[in-house]
PDB file of C-alpha atoms in Angstrom:
ATOM      1  CA  MET A  33       0.000   0.000   0.000  1.00 43.00           C
ATOM      2  CA  ALA A  34       1.265   3.483  -0.820  1.00 45.00           C
ATOM      3  CA  ASN A  35       2.724   5.635   1.928  1.00 43.00           C
ATOM      4  CA  LEU A  36       0.777   8.800   2.733  1.00 43.00           C
ATOM      5  CA  LEU A  37       3.677  11.031   1.679  1.00 40.00           C
ATOM      6  CA  ASP A  38       3.979   9.273  -1.677  1.00 42.00           C
ATOM      7  CA  VAL A  39       0.271   9.882  -2.340  1.00 40.00           C
ATOM      8  CA  PHE A  40       0.227  13.556  -1.312  1.00 40.00           C
ATOM      9  CA  ALA A  41       3.811  14.668  -2.048  1.00 43.00           C
ATOM     10  CA  ALA A  42       2.881  16.825  -5.022  1.00 43.00           C
ATOM     11  CA  ALA A  43       0.088  18.561  -3.102  1.00 42.00           C
ATOM     12  CA  CYS A  44       2.136  19.280   0.028  1.00 48.00           C
ATOM     13  CA  PRO A  45       4.381  22.326  -0.267  1.00 48.00           C
ATOM     14  CA  PRO A  46       7.720  22.591   1.505  1.00 53.00           C
ATOM     15  CA  ALA A  47       7.254  23.662   5.128  1.00 55.00           C
ATOM     16  CA  LEU A  48       9.040  26.969   4.590  1.00 46.00           C
ATOM     17  CA  SER A  49       6.582  28.140   1.948  1.00 46.00           C
ATOM     18  CA  ALA A  50       3.552  26.528   3.596  1.00 46.00           C
ATOM     19  CA  GLY A  51       3.436  28.958   6.487  1.00 49.00           C
ATOM     20  CA  MET A  52       5.292  26.953   9.114  1.00 54.00           C
ATOM     21  CA  ALA A  53       6.253  29.404  11.864  1.00 49.00           C
ATOM     22  CA  GLY A  54       9.916  28.702  11.236  1.00 58.00           C
ATOM     23  CA  LEU A  55      12.817  27.982  13.505  1.00 65.00           C
ATOM     24  CA  ASP A  56      10.855  28.579  16.713  1.00 72.00           C
ATOM     25  CA  GLU A  57       8.306  25.974  15.627  1.00 78.00           C
ATOM     26  CA  LEU A  58      11.037  23.373  15.110  1.00 84.00           C
ATOM     27  CA  ALA A  59      12.372  23.881  18.638  1.00 85.00           C
ATOM     28  CA  ARG A  60       9.523  21.892  20.165  1.00 89.00           C
ATOM     29  CA  PHE A  61      10.807  18.687  18.530  1.00 94.00           C
ATOM     30  CA  ALA A  62      13.775  17.170  20.364  1.00 92.00           C
ATOM     31  CA  PRO A  63      15.703  15.861  17.309  1.00 91.00           C
ATOM     32  CA  LEU A  64      15.357  19.228  15.545  1.00 90.00           C
ATOM     33  CA  ARG A  65      16.281  21.337  18.560  1.00 87.00           C
ATOM     34  CA  ALA A  66      19.961  20.426  18.289  1.00 85.00           C
ATOM     35  CA  LEU A  67      20.240  21.573  14.672  1.00 88.00           C
ATOM     36  CA  ASP A  68      21.955  24.897  14.072  1.00 87.00           C
ATOM     37  CA  ASP A  69      20.037  27.698  12.320  1.00 85.00           C
ATOM     38  CA  GLU A  70      21.499  26.885   8.916  1.00 87.00           C
ATOM     39  CA  SER A  71      20.503  23.204   9.212  1.00 87.00           C
ATOM     40  CA  GLN A  72      17.019  24.134  10.422  1.00 87.00           C
ATOM     41  CA  LEU A  73      16.526  26.424   7.416  1.00 86.00           C
ATOM     42  CA  ALA A  74      17.712  23.659   5.101  1.00 86.00           C
ATOM     43  CA  LEU A  75      15.278  21.270   6.759  1.00 88.00           C
ATOM     44  CA  LEU A  76      12.362  23.678   6.315  1.00 85.00           C
ATOM     45  CA  GLN A  77      13.130  23.893   2.597  1.00 86.00           C
ATOM     46  CA  VAL A  78      12.820  20.143   2.045  1.00 88.00           C
ATOM     47  CA  ALA A  79      10.377  19.001   4.748  1.00 90.00           C
ATOM     48  CA  ARG A  80       6.692  18.792   3.872  1.00 91.00           C
ATOM     49  CA  LEU A  81       3.886  20.271   5.927  1.00 90.00           C
ATOM     50  CA  THR A  82       0.686  18.314   5.437  1.00 92.00           C
ATOM     51  CA  THR A  83      -2.823  18.278   6.848  1.00 94.00           C
ATOM     52  CA  VAL A  84      -4.324  14.827   7.233  1.00 96.00           C
ATOM     53  CA  ALA A  85      -8.008  13.929   7.605  1.00 97.00           C
ATOM     54  CA  ASP A  86      -9.619  11.912  10.389  1.00 98.00           C
ATOM     55  CA  GLN A  87      -8.945   8.147  10.176  1.00 98.00           C
ATOM     56  CA  GLN A  88      -6.228   8.509   7.518  1.00 98.00           C
ATOM     57  CA  VAL A  89      -3.468   5.921   7.963  1.00 97.00           C
ATOM     58  CA  LEU A  90       0.009   7.493   8.046  1.00 97.00           C
ATOM     59  CA  PHE A  91       1.970   4.239   8.116  1.00 97.00           C
ATOM     60  CA  TYR A  92       1.403   0.568   8.801  1.00 97.00           C
ATOM     61  CA  PHE A  93       2.903  -1.911  11.254  1.00 97.00           C
ATOM     62  CA  GLN A  94       6.111  -3.376   9.749  1.00 97.00           C
ATOM     63  CA  ASP A  95       6.489  -0.549   7.181  1.00 96.00           C
ATOM     64  CA  ARG A  96      10.067   0.302   6.265  1.00 95.00           C
ATOM     65  CA  ASP A  97       9.420   3.753   4.841  1.00 94.00           C
ATOM     66  CA  ASP A  98      11.954   6.576   4.707  1.00 94.00           C
ATOM     67  CA  TYR A  99      10.071   9.312   6.561  1.00 95.00           C
ATOM     68  CA  ASP A 100       9.795  10.742  10.060  1.00 96.00           C
ATOM     69  CA  TYR A 101       6.480  12.312  11.054  1.00 97.00           C
ATOM     70  CA  PHE A 102       6.424  15.190  13.557  1.00 96.00           C
ATOM     71  CA  LEU A 103       2.980  16.018  14.970  1.00 97.00           C
ATOM     72  CA  ILE A 104       2.301  19.761  14.730  1.00 95.00           C
ATOM     73  CA  SER A 105      -1.375  19.691  15.740  1.00 95.00           C
ATOM     74  CA  GLY A 106      -4.045  17.077  16.369  1.00 97.00           C
ATOM     75  CA  ARG A 107      -3.807  13.511  17.607  1.00 98.00           C
ATOM     76  CA  VAL A 108      -2.510  10.215  16.225  1.00 98.00           C
ATOM     77  CA  LYS A 109      -3.454   6.752  17.438  1.00 98.00           C
ATOM     78  CA  LEU A 110      -0.625   4.208  17.380  1.00 98.00           C
ATOM     79  CA  VAL A 111      -1.874   0.614  17.223  1.00 98.00           C
ATOM     80  CA  ALA A 112       0.562  -2.219  18.032  1.00 97.00           C
ATOM     81  CA  ALA A 113       0.327  -5.703  16.518  1.00 96.00           C
ATOM     82  CA  ASP A 114      -1.165  -7.041  19.768  1.00 97.00           C
ATOM     83  CA  GLY A 115      -3.897  -4.382  19.722  1.00 97.00           C
ATOM     84  CA  ARG A 116      -2.395  -2.088  22.366  1.00 98.00           C
ATOM     85  CA  ILE A 117      -3.157   1.547  21.625  1.00 98.00           C
ATOM     86  CA  HIS A 118      -1.111   4.639  22.419  1.00 97.00           C
ATOM     87  CA  ARG A 119      -2.344   8.107  21.590  1.00 98.00           C
ATOM     88  CA  VAL A 120       0.021  10.966  20.833  1.00 98.00           C
ATOM     89  CA  GLU A 121      -1.347  14.485  21.094  1.00 98.00           C
ATOM     90  CA  ALA A 122       0.439  17.544  19.731  1.00 96.00           C
ATOM     91  CA  GLY A 123       2.202  19.611  22.379  1.00 94.00           C
ATOM     92  CA  THR A 124       2.792  16.690  24.760  1.00 96.00           C
ATOM     93  CA  VAL A 125       6.118  15.141  25.737  1.00 96.00           C
ATOM     94  CA  MET A 126       5.443  12.154  23.461  1.00 96.00           C
ATOM     95  CA  ALA A 127       4.945  14.511  20.505  1.00 97.00           C
ATOM     96  CA  GLN A 128       8.461  15.913  20.906  1.00 96.00           C
ATOM     97  CA  GLN A 129       9.783  12.835  19.075  1.00 96.00           C
ATOM     98  CA  PRO A 130       8.897  11.527  15.603  1.00 96.00           C
ATOM     99  CA  LEU A 131       5.922   9.152  15.553  1.00 97.00           C
ATOM    100  CA  ALA A 132       6.829   5.442  15.737  1.00 94.00           C
ATOM    101  CA  ARG A 133      10.435   6.006  14.706  1.00 91.00           C
ATOM    102  CA  LEU A 134      11.688   2.387  14.729  1.00 94.00           C
ATOM    103  CA  ARG A 135      12.010   0.453  11.464  1.00 93.00           C
ATOM    104  CA  PRO A 136      10.319  -1.738  10.687  1.00 96.00           C
ATOM    105  CA  ARG A 137       7.509   0.259  12.265  1.00 96.00           C
ATOM    106  CA  GLN A 138       6.128  -1.221  15.461  1.00 97.00           C
ATOM    107  CA  TYR A 139       2.755   0.504  15.124  1.00 98.00           C
ATOM    108  CA  THR A 140       0.117   1.500  12.612  1.00 98.00           C
ATOM    109  CA  GLY A 141      -0.425   5.266  12.832  1.00 98.00           C
ATOM    110  CA  VAL A 142      -3.987   6.540  12.377  1.00 98.00           C
ATOM    111  CA  VAL A 143      -4.986  10.212  12.579  1.00 98.00           C
ATOM    112  CA  GLU A 144      -7.857  10.960  14.951  1.00 98.00           C
ATOM    113  CA  GLY A 145      -9.912  14.049  14.158  1.00 97.00           C
ATOM    114  CA  GLY A 146      -7.441  15.560  11.704  1.00 96.00           C
ATOM    115  CA  ALA A 147      -3.811  16.542  12.193  1.00 97.00           C
ATOM    116  CA  SER A 148      -0.991  18.644  10.774  1.00 95.00           C
ATOM    117  CA  LEU A 149       2.368  16.983  10.389  1.00 95.00           C
ATOM    118  CA  LEU A 150       5.872  17.911   9.387  1.00 93.00           C
ATOM    119  CA  VAL A 151       7.193  15.077   7.223  1.00 94.00           C
ATOM    120  CA  VAL A 152      10.968  14.752   6.908  1.00 93.00           C
ATOM    121  CA  GLY A 153      13.054  12.265   4.962  1.00 93.00           C
ATOM    122  CA  ARG A 154      15.062  10.181   7.453  1.00 92.00           C
ATOM    123  CA  ASP A 155      18.268  10.427   5.410  1.00 90.00           C
ATOM    124  CA  THR A 156      17.919  14.194   5.146  1.00 90.00           C
ATOM    125  CA  LEU A 157      17.442  14.549   8.896  1.00 90.00           C
ATOM    126  CA  GLN A 158      20.395  12.262   9.642  1.00 89.00           C
ATOM    127  CA  ARG A 159      22.663  14.225   7.285  1.00 89.00           C
ATOM    128  CA  LEU A 160      21.670  17.521   8.901  1.00 89.00           C
ATOM    129  CA  GLN A 161      22.197  16.096  12.382  1.00 84.00           C
ATOM    130  CA  CYS A 162      25.625  14.838  11.351  1.00 86.00           C
ATOM    131  CA  ARG A 163      26.578  18.289  10.056  1.00 77.00           C
ATOM    132  CA  VAL A 164      26.033  19.629  13.554  1.00 72.00           C
ATOM    133  CA  THR A 165      27.495  16.736  15.563  1.00 76.00           C
ATOM    134  CA  ALA A 166      30.384  15.875  13.200  1.00 68.00           C
ATOM    135  CA  CYS A 167      29.228  12.300  12.608  1.00 64.00           C
ATOM    136  CA  THR A 168      31.610  10.013  10.837  1.00 49.00           C
ATOM    137  CA  GLU A 169      30.765   7.471   8.196  1.00 50.00           C
ATOM    138  CA  GLU A 170      32.867   4.874   9.999  1.00 48.00           C
ATOM    139  CA  ARG A 171      30.817   1.887  11.138  1.00 45.00           C
ATOM    140  CA  TYR A 172      31.936  -0.721  13.613  1.00 46.00           C
ATOM    141  CA  GLY A 173      31.405  -4.434  13.233  1.00 45.00           C
ATOM    142  CA  VAL A 174      30.229  -6.549  16.146  1.00 46.00           C
ATOM    143  CA  GLU A 175      33.702  -8.002  16.696  1.00 46.00           C
ATOM    144  CA  GLU A 176      35.363  -4.575  16.578  1.00 46.00           C
ATOM    145  CA  LEU A 177      32.901  -3.140  19.047  1.00 45.00           C
ATOM    146  CA  ALA A 178      33.285  -6.057  21.422  1.00 46.00           C
ATOM    147  CA  ASP A 179      37.087  -5.788  21.313  1.00 47.00           C
ATOM    148  CA  SER A 180      37.080  -2.062  21.907  1.00 46.00           C
ATOM    149  CA  GLU A 181      34.688  -2.356  24.842  1.00 47.00           C
ATOM    150  CA  LEU A 182      36.829  -5.095  26.416  1.00 47.00           C
ATOM    151  CA  GLY A 183      39.941  -2.937  26.180  1.00 48.00           C
ATOM    152  CA  ALA A 184      41.628  -5.335  23.760  1.00 46.00           C
TER     153      ALA A 184
END
């Protein structure tokens, strides 16, 4: 099934031109707070601001999509495979993080009563975060990590 962003991408303008309040608005989301002003501006130019109707599915359990969803307004119901339900409401502590960030997704996300979301490509966000924190491309294998932790 198509991802919500794939269906509405053409109709959803970049956040910067869609009236997003700007850098102050981004500060309420923990992963975006650490970005410098230049990175936040870059993010606003490529992120999408979208309004989603009641009962629209954002993503499904086990999806491996490439987007992070930040809840600007409204409420999203997260339904786990075992039927457990968590609700995330804009402005709460839970809404400071992207919705159901793990991949594959551990929840199906369903909008309740309509919502506005900032949709960001995961790779884009990671690159911008690395610009600020000086990430390296070096990756450690399991053996290397175990040796380094053991002091070998």
